[in-house]
Short mmCIF file of C-alpha atoms and ligand atoms in Angstrom, two decimals:
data_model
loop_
_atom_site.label_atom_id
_atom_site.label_comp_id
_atom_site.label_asym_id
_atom_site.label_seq_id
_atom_site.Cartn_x
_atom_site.Cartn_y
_atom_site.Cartn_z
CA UNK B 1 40.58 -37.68 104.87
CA UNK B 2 38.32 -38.85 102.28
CA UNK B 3 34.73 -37.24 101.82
CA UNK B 4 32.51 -39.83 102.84
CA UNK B 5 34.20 -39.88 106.38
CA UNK B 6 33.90 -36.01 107.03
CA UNK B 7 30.48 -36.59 107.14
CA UNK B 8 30.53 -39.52 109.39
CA UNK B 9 33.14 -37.30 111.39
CA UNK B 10 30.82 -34.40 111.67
CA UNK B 11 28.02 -37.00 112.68
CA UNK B 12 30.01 -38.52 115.16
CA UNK B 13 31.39 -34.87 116.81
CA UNK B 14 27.51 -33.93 117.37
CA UNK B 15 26.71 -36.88 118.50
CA UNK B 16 29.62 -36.34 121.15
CA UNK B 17 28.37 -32.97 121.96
CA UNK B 18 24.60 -33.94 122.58
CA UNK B 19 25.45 -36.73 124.75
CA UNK B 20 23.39 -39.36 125.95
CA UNK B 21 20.02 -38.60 127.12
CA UNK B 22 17.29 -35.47 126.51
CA UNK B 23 18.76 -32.60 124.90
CA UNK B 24 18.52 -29.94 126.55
CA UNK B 25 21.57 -27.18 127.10
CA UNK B 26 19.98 -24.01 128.51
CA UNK B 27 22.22 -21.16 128.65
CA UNK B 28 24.47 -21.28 131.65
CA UNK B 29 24.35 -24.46 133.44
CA UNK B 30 26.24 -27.27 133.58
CA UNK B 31 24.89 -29.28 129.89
CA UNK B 32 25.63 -25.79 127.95
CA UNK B 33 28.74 -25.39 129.71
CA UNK B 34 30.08 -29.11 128.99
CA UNK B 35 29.20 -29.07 125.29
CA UNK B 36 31.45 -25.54 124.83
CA UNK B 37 34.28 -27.80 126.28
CA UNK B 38 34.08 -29.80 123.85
CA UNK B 39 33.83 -27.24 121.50
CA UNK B 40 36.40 -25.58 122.35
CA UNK B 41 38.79 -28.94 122.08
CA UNK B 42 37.58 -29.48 118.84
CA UNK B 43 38.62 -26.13 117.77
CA UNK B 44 41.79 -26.35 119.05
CA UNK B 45 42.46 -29.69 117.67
CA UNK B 46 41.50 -27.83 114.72
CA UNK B 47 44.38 -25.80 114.91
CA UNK B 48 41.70 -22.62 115.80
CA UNK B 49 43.30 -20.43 118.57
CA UNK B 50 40.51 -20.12 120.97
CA UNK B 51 38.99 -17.85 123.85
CA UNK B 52 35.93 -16.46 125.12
CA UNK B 53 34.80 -12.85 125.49
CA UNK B 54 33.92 -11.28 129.04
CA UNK B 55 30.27 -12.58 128.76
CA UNK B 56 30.57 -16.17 127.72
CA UNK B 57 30.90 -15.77 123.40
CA UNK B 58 33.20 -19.01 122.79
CA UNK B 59 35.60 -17.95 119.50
CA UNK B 60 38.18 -20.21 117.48
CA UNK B 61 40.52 -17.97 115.38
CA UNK B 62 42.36 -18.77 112.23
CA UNK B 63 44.61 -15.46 112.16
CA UNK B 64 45.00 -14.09 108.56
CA UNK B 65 47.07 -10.94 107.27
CA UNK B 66 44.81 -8.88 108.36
CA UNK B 67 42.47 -7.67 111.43
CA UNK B 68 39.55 -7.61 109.45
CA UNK B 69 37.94 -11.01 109.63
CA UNK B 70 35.02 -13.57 108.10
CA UNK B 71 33.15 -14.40 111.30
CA UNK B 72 30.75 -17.71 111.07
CA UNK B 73 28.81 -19.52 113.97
CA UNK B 74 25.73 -20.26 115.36
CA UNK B 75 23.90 -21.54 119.00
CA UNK B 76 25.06 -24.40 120.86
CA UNK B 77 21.92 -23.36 123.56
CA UNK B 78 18.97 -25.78 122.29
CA UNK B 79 15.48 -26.33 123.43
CA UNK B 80 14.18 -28.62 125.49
CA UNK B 81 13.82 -32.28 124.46
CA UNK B 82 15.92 -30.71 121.09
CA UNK B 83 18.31 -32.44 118.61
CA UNK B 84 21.47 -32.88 117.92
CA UNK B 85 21.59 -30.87 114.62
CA UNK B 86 19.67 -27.27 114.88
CA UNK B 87 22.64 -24.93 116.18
CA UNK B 88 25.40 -27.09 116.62
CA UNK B 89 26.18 -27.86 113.09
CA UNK B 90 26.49 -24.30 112.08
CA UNK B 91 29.72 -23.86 114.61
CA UNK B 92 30.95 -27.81 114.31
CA UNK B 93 30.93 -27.81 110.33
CA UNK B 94 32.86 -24.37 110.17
CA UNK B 95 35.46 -25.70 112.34
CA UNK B 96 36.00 -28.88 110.25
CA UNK B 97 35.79 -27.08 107.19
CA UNK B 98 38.78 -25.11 108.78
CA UNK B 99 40.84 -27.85 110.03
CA UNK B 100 40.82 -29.20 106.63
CA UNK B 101 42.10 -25.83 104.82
CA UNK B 102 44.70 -25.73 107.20
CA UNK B 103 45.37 -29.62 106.95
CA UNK B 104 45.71 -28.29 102.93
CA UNK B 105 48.24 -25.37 103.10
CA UNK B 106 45.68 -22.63 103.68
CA UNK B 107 46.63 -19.31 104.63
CA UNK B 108 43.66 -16.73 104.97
CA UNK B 109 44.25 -13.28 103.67
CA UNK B 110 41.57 -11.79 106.20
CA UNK B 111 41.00 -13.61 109.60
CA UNK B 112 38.57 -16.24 109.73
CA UNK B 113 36.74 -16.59 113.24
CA UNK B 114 33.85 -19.35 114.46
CA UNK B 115 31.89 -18.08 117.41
CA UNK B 116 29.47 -20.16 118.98
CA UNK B 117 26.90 -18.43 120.50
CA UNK B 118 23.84 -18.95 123.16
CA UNK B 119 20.33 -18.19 124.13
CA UNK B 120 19.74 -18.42 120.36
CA UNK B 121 16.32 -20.26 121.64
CA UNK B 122 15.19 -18.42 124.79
CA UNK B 123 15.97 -21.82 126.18
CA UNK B 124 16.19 -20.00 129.52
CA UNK B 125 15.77 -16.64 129.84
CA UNK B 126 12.33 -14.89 128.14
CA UNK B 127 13.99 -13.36 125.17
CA UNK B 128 16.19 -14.68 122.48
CA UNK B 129 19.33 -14.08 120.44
CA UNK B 130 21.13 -12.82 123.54
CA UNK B 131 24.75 -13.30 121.89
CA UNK B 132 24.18 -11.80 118.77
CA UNK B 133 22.68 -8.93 120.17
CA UNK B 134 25.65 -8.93 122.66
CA UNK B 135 28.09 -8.54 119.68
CA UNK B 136 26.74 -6.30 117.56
CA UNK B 137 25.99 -4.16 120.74
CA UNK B 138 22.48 -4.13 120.88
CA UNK B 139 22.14 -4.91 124.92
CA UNK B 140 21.20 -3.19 127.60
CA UNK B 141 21.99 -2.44 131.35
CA UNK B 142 18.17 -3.33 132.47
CA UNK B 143 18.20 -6.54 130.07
CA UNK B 144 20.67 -8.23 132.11
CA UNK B 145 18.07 -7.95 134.68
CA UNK B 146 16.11 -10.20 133.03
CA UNK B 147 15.26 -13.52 135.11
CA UNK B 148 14.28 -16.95 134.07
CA UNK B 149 11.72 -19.14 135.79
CA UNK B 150 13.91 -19.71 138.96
CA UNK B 151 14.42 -15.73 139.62
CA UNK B 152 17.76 -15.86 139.04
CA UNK B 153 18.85 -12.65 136.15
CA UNK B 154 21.03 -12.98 133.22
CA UNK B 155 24.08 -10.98 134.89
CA UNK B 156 23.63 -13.85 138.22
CA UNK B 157 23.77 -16.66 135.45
CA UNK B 158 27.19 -15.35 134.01
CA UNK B 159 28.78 -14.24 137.20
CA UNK B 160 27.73 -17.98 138.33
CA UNK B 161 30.42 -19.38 135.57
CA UNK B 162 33.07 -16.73 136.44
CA UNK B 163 31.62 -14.16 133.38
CA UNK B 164 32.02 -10.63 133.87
CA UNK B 165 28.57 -8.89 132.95
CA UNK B 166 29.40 -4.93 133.34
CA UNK B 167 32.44 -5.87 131.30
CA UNK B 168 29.18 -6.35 128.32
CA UNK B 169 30.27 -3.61 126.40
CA UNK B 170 33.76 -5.10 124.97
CA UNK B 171 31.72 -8.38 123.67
CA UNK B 172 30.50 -5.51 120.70
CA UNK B 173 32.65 -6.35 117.64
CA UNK B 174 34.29 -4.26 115.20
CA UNK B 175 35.88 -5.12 111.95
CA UNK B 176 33.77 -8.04 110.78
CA UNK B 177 33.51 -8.04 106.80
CA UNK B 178 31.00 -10.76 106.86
CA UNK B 179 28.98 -13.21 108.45
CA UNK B 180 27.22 -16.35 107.72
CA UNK B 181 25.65 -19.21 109.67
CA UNK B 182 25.02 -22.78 108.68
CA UNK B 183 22.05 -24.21 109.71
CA UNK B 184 19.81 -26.83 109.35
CA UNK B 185 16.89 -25.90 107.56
CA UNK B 186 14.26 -26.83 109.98
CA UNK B 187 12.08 -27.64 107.01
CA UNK B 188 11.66 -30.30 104.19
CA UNK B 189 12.23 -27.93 101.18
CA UNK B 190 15.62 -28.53 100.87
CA UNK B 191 14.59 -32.66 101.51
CA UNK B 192 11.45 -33.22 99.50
CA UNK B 193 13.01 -31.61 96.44
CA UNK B 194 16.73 -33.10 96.63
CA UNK B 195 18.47 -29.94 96.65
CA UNK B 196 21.74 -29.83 98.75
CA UNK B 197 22.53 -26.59 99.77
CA UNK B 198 20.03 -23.51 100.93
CA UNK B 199 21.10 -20.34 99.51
CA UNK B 200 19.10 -18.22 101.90
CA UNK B 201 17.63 -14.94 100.56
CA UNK B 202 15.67 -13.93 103.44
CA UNK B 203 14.71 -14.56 107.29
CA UNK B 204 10.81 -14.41 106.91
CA UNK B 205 9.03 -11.10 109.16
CA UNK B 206 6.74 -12.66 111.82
CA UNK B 207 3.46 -11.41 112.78
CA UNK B 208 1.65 -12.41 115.74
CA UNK B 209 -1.83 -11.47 116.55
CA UNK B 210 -4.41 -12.08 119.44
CA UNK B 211 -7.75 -11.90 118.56
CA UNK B 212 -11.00 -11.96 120.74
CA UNK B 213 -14.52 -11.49 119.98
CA UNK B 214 -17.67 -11.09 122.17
CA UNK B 215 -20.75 -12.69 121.28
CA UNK B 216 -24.21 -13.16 122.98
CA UNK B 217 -23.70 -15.77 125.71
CA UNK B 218 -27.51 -18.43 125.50
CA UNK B 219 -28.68 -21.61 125.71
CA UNK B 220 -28.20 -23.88 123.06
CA UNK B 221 -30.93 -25.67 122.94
CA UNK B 222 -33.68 -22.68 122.98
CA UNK B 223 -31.96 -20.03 120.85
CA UNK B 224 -32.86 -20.59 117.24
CA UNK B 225 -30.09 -20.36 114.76
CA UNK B 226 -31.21 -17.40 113.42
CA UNK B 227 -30.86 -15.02 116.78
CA UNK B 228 -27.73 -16.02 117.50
CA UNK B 229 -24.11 -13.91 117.67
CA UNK B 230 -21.98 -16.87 118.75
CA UNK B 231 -18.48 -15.77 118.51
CA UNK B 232 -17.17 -19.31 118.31
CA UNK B 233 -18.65 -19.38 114.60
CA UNK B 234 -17.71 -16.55 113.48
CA UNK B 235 -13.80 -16.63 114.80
CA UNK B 236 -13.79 -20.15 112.75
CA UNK B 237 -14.99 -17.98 109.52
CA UNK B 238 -12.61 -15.40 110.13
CA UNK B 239 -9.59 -18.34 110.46
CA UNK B 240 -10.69 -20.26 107.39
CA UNK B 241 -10.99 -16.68 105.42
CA UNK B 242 -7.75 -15.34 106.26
CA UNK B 243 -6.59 -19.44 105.39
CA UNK B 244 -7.70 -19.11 102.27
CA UNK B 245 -6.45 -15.63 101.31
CA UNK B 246 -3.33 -16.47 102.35
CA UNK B 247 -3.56 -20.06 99.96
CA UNK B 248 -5.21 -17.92 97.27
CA UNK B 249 -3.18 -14.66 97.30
CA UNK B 250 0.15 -14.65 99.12
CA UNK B 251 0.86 -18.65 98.28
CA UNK B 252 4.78 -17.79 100.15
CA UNK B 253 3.07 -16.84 103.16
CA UNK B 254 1.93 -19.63 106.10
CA UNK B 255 -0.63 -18.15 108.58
CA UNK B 256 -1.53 -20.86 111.38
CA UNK B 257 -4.39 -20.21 113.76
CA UNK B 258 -2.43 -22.09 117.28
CA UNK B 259 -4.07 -20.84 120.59
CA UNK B 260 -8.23 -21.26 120.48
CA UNK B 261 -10.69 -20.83 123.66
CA UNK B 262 -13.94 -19.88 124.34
CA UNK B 263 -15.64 -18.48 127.31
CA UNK B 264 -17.36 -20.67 128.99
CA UNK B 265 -16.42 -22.91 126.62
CA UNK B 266 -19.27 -25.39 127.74
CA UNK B 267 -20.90 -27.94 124.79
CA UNK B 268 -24.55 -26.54 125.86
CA UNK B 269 -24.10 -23.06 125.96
CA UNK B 270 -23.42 -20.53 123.28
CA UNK B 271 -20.45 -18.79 124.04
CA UNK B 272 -19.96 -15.00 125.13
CA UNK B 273 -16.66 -14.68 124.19
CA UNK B 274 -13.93 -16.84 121.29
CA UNK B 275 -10.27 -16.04 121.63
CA UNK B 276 -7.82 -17.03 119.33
CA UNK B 277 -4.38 -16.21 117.75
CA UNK B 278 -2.70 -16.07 114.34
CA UNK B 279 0.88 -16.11 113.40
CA UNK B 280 1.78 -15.33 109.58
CA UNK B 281 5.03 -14.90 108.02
CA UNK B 282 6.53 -14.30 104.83
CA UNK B 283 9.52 -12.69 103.65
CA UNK B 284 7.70 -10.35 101.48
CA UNK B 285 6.39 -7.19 103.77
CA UNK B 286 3.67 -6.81 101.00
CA UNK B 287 2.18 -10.40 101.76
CA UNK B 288 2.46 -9.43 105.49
CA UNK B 289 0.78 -6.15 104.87
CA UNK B 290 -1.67 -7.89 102.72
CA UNK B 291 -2.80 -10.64 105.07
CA UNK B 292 -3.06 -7.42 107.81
CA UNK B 293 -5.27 -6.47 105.59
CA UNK B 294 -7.66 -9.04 105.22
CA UNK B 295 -7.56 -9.54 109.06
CA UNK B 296 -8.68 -6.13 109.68
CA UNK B 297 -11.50 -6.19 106.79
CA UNK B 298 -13.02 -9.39 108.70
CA UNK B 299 -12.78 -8.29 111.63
CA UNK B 300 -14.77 -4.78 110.53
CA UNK B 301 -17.29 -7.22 108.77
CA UNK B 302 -17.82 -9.08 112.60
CA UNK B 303 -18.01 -5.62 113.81
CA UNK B 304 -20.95 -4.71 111.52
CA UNK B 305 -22.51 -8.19 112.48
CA UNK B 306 -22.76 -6.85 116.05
CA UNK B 307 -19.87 -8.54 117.91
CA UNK B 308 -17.10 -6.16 119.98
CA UNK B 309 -13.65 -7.18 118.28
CA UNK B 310 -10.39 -6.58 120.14
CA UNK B 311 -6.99 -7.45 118.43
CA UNK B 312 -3.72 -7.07 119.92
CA UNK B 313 -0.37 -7.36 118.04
CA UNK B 314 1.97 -9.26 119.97
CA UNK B 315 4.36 -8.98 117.54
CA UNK B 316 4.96 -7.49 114.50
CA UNK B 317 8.94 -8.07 113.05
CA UNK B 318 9.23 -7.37 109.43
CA UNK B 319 11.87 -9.87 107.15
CA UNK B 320 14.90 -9.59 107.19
CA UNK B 321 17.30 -9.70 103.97
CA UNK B 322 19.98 -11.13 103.61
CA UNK B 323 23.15 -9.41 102.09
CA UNK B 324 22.76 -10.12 97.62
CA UNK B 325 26.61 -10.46 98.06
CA UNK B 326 27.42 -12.80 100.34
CA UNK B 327 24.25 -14.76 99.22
CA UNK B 328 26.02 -14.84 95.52
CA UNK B 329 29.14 -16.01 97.52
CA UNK B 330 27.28 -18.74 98.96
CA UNK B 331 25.26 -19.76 95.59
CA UNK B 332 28.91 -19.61 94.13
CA UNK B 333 30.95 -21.98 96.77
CA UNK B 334 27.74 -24.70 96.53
CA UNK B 335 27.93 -24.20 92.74
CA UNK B 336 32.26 -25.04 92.63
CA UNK B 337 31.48 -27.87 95.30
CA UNK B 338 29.28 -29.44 92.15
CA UNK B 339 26.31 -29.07 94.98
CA UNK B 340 22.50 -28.57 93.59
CA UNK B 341 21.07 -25.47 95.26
CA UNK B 342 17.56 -23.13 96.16
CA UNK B 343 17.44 -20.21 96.82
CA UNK B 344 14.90 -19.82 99.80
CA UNK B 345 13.50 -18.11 102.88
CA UNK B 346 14.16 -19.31 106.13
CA UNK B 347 10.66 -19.65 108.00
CA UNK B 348 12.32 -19.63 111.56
CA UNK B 349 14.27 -16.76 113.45
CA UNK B 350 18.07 -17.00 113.26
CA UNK B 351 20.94 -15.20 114.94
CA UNK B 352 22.03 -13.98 111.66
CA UNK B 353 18.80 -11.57 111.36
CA UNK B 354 20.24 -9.98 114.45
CA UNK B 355 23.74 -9.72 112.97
CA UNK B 356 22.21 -8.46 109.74
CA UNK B 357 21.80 -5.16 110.93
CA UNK B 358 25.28 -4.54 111.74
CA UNK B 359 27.58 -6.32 109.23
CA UNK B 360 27.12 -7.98 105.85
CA UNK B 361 25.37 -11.13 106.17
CA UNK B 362 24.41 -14.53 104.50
CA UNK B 363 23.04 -18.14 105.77
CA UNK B 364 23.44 -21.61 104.41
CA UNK B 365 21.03 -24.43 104.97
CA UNK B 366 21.46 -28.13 104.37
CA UNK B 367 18.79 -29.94 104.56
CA UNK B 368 16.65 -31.56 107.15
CA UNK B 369 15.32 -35.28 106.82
CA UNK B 370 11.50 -34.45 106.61
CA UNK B 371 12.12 -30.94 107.97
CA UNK B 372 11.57 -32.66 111.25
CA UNK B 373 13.19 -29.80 113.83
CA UNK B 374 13.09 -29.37 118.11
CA UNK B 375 12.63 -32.95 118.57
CA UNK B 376 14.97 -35.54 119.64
CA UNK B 377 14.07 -36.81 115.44
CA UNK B 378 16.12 -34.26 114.51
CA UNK B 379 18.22 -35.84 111.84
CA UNK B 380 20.48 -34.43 108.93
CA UNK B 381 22.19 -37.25 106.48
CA UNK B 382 25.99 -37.39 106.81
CA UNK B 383 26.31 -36.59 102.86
CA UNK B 384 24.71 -33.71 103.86
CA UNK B 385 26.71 -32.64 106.68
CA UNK B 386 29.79 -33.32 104.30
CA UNK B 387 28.06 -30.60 101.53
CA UNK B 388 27.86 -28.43 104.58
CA UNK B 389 31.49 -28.51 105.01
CA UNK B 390 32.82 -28.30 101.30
CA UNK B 391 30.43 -25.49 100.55
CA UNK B 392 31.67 -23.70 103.62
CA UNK B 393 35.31 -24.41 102.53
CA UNK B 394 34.56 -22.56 99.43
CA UNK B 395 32.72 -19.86 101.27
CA UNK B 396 35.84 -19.02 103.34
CA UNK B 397 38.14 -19.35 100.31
CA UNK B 398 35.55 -16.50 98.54
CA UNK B 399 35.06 -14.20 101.54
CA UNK B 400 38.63 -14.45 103.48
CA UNK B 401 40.66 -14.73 100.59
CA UNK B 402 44.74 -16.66 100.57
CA UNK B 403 47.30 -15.20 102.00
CA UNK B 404 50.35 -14.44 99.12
ZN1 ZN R 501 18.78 -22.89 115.52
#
């Protein structure tokens, strides 16, 4: 098979897998459960030896000499309204990668596995990354209790598809020598500068903070400008500080001010009380620390001004490194493909920062046309899906090695 049509191959397989219509393949129902069938032909056709672990983990195995295996994959669960791209091409690329070292003689030294994985997105249940925490053995009893918006729990969901939830414990794996997951990268880096390949150094720590502050509630026509303690004003000051600190001093760093209100919140009154988030993220922990920092200075500043501050951290996750090894590996296999990479952050949450904490792991991005993500304009080139798969060819041949 010539180059030019693994891409178009690889375009055409997603396309298969997303169907027709919205996009939308929450864990455990019916859309999720149809696209794994299709996975799971496609790995077989592959010449992948497939089969699914007691709680739903969909694997296709290329044996090698040895037990100890290269494990790559990502979520086939998407969001609602999604694409066709974020998720799926990090478990469909691997697998055509595969089928064409096999087409070519290859036999793998270590074993090579794909896993394709769900609730990635918290596309139905409240928290995320269910699988990976499911293999690296990071779940549980009470968080299979955990319901989605129709009451029914994460153990009811599996046992509705014939999964066996209290068998969780044997879905932990052992001898995995590395991981990495292909993505997308959900951004226009990779896009606006015409790089190929995303040699990912680190998944960037979120912070999330909710902030409110209480002012002096009045009229707004008879309160001169001078006795007021409006709490609208000064949570806009505080946003466009902390946006240019961030510009100014941590220039890696995005901080975006999403959720604003005010109580009232009427045009002719001045209101009592402003609430309003901010989420910032880097992959340094000094730039997070830093832009702490500088929330917690302002917010002593309003304090001295006479307004009562409350802040809550809703979340505080620091970054998460990749492994320098597997990140040369994958800087190495783009480099003998002849494909132009970055080295770069990923700014969204990934299975693999999960994984990372158990076994040595690395992520790949191509890139995304505009860095348009979670929409239905999701759309990655098909040159670029082919670089997926010949830098993941290379990948395997670096981290599972040929048989003798
Ligand atoms: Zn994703």
């Amino acid at each position: 098979m010539d180059k030019i049509d693994a891409g178009l191959r690889a375009e055409a397989v997603l396309a298969d897998i997303a169907g027709s219509g919205e996009i939308w393949r929450p864990s455990f129902t019916s859309e999720y459960m149809a696209a794994k069938d299709k996975v799971r032909e496609l790995m077989a056709q592959a010449g992948l030896r497939t089969h699914e672990d007691a709680v739903g983990n969909l694997y296709g195995v290329l044996k090698g000499e040895s037990e100890c295996t290269v494990l790559t994959g990502s979520h086939l669960d998407t969001v609602r309204n999604g694409g066709k791209y974020d998720g799926a091409c990090g478990i469909v690329l691997p697998v055509l990668a595969l089928e064409e070292l096999v087409a070519e003689g290859f036999r793998p030294k270590k074993t090579v596995a794909v896993i394709a994985m769900y609730e990635e997105e918290g596309s139905r249940f409240p928290s995320s990354y269910l699988s990976s925490r499911f293999i690296t053995g990071k779940i549980t009893d009470t968080e299979l209790e955990e319901r989605d918006k129709n009451g029914i729990s994460i153990r009811e969901a599996m046992q509705a598809y014939g999964y066996d939830p209290a068998d969780y414990k044997s879905a932990k794996l052992d001898h995995i020598s590395a991981f990495f997951e292909l993505h997308v990268e959900q951004g226009p880096r990779l896009y606006n500068c015409g790089a190929d390949i995303g040699v990912v150094e680190s998944i960037v720590g979120l912070y999330s903070y909710e902030l409110t502050l209480t002012g002096k509630q009045n009229h707004a026509g008879t309160t001169p400008m001078n006795m007021r303690l409006d709490p609208v004003l000064e949570a806009c000051r505080i946003i466009d500080g902390v946006d240019s600190f961030v510009r100014a001093e941590t220039p890696s760093a995005v901080v975006t001010a999403g959720g604003i209100r005010s109580v009232p919140g009427l045009s002719n009154v001045i209101a009592q009380e402003a609430f309003f988030t901010l989420d910032f993220r880097s992959g340094s922990q000094a730039a997070l620390d830093a832009i702490d920092g500088c929330i917690r200075r302002r917010l002593k500043d309003s304090e001295a001004k006479g307004f009562a501050v409350k802040l809550t951290v809703k979340c505080a996750e620091p970054p998460c490194r990749m492994d320098s090894g597997i990140a040369a590996a994958v800087q190495a296999a783009a480099d003998a493909a002849g494909l132009k990479s970055l080295r770069m952050d990923s700014g969204a949450g990934h299975d693999s920062q999960i994984i990372a904490a158990s076994f040595p792991t690395g992520m790949v991005f191509i890139p995304s046309v505009d860095g348009v993500s979670h929409s239905p304009k999701e759309y990655t080139r098909p040159k670029d899906l082919k670089n997926g798969i010949k830098t993941v060819k290379q990948l395997i041949l670096r981290l599972a090695g040929e048989a003798k």
